[in-house]
PDB file of C-alpha atoms in Angstrom:
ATOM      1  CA  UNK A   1      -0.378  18.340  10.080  1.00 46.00           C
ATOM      2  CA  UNK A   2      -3.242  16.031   9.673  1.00 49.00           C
ATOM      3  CA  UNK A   3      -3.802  15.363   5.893  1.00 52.00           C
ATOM      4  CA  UNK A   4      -7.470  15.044   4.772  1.00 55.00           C
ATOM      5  CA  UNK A   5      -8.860  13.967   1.223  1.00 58.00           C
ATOM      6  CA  UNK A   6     -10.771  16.895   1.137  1.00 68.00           C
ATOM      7  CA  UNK A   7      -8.202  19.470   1.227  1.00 81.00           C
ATOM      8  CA  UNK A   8      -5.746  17.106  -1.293  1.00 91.00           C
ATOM      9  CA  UNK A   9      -6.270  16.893  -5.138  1.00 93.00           C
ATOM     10  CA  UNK A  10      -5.998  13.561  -6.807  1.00 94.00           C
ATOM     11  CA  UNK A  11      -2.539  13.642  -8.220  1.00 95.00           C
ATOM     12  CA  UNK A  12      -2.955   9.915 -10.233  1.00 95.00           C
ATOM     13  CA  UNK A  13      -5.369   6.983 -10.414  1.00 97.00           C
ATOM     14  CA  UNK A  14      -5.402   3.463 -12.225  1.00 96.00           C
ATOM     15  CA  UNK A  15      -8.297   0.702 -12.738  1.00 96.00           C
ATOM     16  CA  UNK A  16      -6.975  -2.946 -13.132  1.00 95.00           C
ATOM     17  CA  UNK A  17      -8.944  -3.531 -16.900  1.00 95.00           C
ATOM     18  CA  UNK A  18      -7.484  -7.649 -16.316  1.00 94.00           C
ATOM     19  CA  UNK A  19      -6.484  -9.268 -13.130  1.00 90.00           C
ATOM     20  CA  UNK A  20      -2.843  -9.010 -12.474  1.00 89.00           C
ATOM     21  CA  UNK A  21      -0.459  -9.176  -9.859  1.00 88.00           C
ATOM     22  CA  UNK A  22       0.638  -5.888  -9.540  1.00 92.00           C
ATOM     23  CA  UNK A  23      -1.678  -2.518  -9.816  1.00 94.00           C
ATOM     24  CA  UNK A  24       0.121   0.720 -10.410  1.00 96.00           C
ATOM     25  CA  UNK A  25      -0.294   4.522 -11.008  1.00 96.00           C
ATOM     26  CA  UNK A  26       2.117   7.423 -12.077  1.00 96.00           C
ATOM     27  CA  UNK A  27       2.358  10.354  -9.891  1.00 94.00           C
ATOM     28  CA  UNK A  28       3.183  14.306 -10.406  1.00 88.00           C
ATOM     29  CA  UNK A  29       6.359  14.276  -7.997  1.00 87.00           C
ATOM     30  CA  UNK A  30       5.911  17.562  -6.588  1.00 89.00           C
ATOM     31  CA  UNK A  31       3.937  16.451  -3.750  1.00 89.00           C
ATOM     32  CA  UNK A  32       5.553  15.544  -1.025  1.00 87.00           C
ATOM     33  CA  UNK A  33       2.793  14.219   1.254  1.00 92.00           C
ATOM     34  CA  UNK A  34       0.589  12.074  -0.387  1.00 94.00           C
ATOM     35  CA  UNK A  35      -2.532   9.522   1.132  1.00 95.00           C
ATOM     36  CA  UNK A  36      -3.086   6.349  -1.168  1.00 94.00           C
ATOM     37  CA  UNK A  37      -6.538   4.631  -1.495  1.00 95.00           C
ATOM     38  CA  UNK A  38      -6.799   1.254  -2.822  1.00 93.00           C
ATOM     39  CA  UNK A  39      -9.471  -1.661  -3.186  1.00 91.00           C
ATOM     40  CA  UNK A  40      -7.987  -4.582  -4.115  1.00 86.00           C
ATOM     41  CA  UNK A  41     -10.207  -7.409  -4.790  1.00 82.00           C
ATOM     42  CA  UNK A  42      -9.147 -10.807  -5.081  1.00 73.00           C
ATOM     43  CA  UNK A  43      -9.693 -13.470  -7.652  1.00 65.00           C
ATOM     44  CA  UNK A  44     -10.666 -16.247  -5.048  1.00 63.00           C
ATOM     45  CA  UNK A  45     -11.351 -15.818  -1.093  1.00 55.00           C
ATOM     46  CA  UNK A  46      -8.950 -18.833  -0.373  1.00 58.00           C
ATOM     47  CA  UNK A  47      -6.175 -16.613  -1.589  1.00 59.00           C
ATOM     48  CA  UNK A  48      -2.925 -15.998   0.411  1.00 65.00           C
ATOM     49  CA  UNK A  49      -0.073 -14.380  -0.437  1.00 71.00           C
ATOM     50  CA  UNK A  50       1.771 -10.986   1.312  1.00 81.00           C
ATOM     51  CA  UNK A  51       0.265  -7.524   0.357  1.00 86.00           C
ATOM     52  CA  UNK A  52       3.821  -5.187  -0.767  1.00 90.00           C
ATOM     53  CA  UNK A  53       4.020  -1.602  -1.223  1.00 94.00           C
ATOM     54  CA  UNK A  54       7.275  -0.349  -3.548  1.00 95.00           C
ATOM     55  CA  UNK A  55       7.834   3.370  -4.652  1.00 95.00           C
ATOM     56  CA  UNK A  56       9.518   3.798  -8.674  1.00 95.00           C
ATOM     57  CA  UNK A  57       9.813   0.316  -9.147  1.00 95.00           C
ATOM     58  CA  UNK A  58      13.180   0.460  -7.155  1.00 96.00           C
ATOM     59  CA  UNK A  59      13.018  -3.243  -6.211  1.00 94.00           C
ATOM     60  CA  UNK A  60      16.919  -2.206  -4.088  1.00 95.00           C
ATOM     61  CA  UNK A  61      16.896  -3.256  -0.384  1.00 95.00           C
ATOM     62  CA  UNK A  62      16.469  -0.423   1.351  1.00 95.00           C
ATOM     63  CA  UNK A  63      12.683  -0.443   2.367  1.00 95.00           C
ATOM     64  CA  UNK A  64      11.637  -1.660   6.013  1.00 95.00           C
ATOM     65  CA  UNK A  65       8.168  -2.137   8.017  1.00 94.00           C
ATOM     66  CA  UNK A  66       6.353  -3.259  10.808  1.00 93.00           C
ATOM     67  CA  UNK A  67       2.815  -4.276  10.218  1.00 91.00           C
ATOM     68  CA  UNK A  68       0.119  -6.336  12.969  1.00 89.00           C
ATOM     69  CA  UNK A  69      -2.794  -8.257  11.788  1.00 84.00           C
ATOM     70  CA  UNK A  70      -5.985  -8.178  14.046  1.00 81.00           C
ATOM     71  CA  UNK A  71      -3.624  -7.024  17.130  1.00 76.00           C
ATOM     72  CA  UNK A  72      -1.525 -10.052  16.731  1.00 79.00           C
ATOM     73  CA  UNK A  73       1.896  -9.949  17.277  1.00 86.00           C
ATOM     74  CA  UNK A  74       4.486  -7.183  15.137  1.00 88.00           C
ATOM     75  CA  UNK A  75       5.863  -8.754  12.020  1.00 87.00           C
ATOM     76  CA  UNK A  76       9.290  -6.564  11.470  1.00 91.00           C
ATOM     77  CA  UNK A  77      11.028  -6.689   7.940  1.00 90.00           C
ATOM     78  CA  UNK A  78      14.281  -5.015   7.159  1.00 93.00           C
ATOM     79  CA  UNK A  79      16.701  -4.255   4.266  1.00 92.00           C
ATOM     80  CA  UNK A  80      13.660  -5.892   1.499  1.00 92.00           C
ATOM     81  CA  UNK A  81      13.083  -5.272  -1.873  1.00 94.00           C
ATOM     82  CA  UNK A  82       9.836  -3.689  -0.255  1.00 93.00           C
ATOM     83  CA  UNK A  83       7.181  -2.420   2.025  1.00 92.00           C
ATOM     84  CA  UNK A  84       5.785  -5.699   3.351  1.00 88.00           C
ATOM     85  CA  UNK A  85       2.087  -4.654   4.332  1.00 87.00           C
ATOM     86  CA  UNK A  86       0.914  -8.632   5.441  1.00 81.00           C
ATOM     87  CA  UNK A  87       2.405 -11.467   5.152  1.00 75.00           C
ATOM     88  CA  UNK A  88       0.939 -14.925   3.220  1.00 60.00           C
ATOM     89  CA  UNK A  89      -2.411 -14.893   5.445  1.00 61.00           C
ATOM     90  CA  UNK A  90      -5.187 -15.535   3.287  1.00 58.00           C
ATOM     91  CA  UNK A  91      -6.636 -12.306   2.610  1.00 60.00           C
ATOM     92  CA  UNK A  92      -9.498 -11.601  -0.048  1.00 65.00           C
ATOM     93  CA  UNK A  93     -10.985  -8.293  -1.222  1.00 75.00           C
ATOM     94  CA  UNK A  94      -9.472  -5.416   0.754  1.00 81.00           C
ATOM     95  CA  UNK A  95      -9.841  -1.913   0.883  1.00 86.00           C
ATOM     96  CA  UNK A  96      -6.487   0.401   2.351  1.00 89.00           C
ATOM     97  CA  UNK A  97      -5.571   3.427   3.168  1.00 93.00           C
ATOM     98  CA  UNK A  98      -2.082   4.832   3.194  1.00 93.00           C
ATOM     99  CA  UNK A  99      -0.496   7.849   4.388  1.00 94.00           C
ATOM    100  CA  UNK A 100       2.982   9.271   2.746  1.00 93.00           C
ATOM    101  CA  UNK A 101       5.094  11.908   3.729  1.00 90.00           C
ATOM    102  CA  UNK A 102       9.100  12.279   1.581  1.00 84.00           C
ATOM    103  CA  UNK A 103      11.268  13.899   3.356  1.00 86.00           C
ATOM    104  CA  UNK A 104      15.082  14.568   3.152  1.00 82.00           C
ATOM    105  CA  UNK A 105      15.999  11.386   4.497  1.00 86.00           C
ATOM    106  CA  UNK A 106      13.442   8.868   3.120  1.00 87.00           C
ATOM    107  CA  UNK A 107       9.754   8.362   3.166  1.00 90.00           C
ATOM    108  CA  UNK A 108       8.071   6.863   5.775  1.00 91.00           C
ATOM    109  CA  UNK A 109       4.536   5.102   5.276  1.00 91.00           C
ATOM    110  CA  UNK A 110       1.795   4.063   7.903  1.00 92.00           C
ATOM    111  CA  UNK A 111      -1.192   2.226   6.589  1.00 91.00           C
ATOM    112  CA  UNK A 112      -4.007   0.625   7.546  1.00 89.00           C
ATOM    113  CA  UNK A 113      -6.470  -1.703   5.918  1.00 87.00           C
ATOM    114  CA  UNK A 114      -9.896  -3.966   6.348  1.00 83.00           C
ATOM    115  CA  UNK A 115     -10.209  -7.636   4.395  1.00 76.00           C
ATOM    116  CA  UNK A 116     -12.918  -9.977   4.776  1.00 68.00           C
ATOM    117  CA  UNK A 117     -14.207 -13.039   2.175  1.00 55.00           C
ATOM    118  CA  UNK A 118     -17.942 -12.532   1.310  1.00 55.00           C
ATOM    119  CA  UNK A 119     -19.227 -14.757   3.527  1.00 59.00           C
ATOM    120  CA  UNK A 120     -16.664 -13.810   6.681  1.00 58.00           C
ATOM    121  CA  UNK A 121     -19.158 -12.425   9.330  1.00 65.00           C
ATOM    122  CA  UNK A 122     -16.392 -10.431  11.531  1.00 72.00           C
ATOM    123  CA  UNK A 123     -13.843  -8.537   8.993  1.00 76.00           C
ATOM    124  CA  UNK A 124     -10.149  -8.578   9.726  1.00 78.00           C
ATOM    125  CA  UNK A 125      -7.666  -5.640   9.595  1.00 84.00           C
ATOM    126  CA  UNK A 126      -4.191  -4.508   9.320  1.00 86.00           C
ATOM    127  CA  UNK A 127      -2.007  -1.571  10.562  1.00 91.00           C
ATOM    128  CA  UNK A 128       1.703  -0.795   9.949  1.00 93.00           C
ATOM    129  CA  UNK A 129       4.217   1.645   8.991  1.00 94.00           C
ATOM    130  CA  UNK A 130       7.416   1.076   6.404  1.00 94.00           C
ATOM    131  CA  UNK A 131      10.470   2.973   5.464  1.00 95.00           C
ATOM    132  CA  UNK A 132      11.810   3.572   1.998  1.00 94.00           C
ATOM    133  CA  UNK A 133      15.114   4.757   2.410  1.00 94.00           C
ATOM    134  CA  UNK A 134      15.858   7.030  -0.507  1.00 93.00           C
ATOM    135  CA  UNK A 135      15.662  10.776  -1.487  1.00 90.00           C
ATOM    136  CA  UNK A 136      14.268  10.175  -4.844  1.00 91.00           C
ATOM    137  CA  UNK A 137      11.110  11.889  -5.458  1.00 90.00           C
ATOM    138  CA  UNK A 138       8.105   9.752  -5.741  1.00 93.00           C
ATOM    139  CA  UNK A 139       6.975   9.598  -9.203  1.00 93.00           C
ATOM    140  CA  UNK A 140       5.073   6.447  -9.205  1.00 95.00           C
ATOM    141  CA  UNK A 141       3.304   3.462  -6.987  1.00 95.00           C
ATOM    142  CA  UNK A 142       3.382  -0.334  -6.698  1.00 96.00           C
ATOM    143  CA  UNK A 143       0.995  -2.278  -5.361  1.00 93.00           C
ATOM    144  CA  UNK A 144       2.164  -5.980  -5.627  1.00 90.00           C
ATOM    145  CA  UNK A 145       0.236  -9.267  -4.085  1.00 86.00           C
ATOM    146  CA  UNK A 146       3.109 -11.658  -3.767  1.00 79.00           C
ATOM    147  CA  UNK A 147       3.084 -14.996  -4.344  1.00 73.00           C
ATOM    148  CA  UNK A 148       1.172 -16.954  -7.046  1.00 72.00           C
ATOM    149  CA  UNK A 149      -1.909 -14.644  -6.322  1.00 77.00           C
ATOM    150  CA  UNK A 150      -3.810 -11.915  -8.755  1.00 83.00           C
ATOM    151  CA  UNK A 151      -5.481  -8.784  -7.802  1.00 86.00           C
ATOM    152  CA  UNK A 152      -8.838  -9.005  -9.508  1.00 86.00           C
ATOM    153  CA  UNK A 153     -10.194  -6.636 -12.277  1.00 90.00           C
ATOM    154  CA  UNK A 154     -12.024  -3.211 -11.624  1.00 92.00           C
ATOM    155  CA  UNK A 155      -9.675  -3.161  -8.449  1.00 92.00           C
ATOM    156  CA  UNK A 156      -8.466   0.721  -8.264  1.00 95.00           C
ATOM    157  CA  UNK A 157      -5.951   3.180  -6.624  1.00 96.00           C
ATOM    158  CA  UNK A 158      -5.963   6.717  -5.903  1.00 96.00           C
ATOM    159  CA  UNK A 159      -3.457   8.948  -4.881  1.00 96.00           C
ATOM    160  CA  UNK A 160      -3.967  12.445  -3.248  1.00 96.00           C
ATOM    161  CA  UNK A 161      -1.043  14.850  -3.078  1.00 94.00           C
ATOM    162  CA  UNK A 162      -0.623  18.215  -0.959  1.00 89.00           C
TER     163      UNK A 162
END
């Protein structure tokens, strides 16, 4: 089944009012397929640090993924504290797009994303898919940038549930 925005409802939604690290939003868990969409700015376009996705602020190891940036080669993480969506690539402002569907065995992601600094004349892009392995309903979201970096102010996410 091929989810669409238009035939979702938004289930939860959060504006960063301050720059922080981590931007996250509450969720009805009733829905088990969900699509996420995010714009993250960044405080400075020289910042790096990874992009991580985590589901009820269960920080356990049992999340996985595989993610590329610009076709490059497969970065594979297993048994982490989280989704890792890039790695510590500079990446400034970004806009994503994730697709979520819990199911008895664990929840399996696949995401996609563009980045690109104001003045960058070709944007870059990632693509990936992760594994949370638990049964727990979803009831909220985690958007973390790792490292020493910020996600900038009036940066949002939106979740859509069916």
């Amino acid at each position: 089944q091929v989810l669409t925005t238009s035939t979702m409802v938004i289930i939860g939604s959060s504006t960063l009012a301050v720059a922080s690290n981590t931007i996250s939003v509450t969720i009805n868990p009733v829905y088990p397929n969900m699509r996420i969409r995010a714009y993250l700015g960044a405080v400075s376009n020289a910042d790096t640090g990874s992009l991580l996705l985590r589901f009820n602020f269960d920080n356990s190891a049992s999340y996985s993924s595989r993610f590329y940036i610009n076709n490059g080669t497969a970065t594979t993480n297993t048994g982490n504290t989280n989704i890792t969506m890039w790695d510590d690539t500079a990446q400034p402002s970004s806009t994503i797009s994730i697709d979520i569907a819990h199911m008895s065995f664990g929840t399996p992601a696949l995401y996609n994303g563009a980045f690109a600094s104001s003045s960058a004349i070709v944007p870059s892009y990632m693509m990936g898919a992760g594994f949370w392995a638990s049964t727990t309903a979803i009831s909220s979201i985690q958007l973390i940038r790792g490292g020493a970096v910020n996600i900038s102010s009036s940066s949002w996410i939106k979740v859509y549930g069916k």
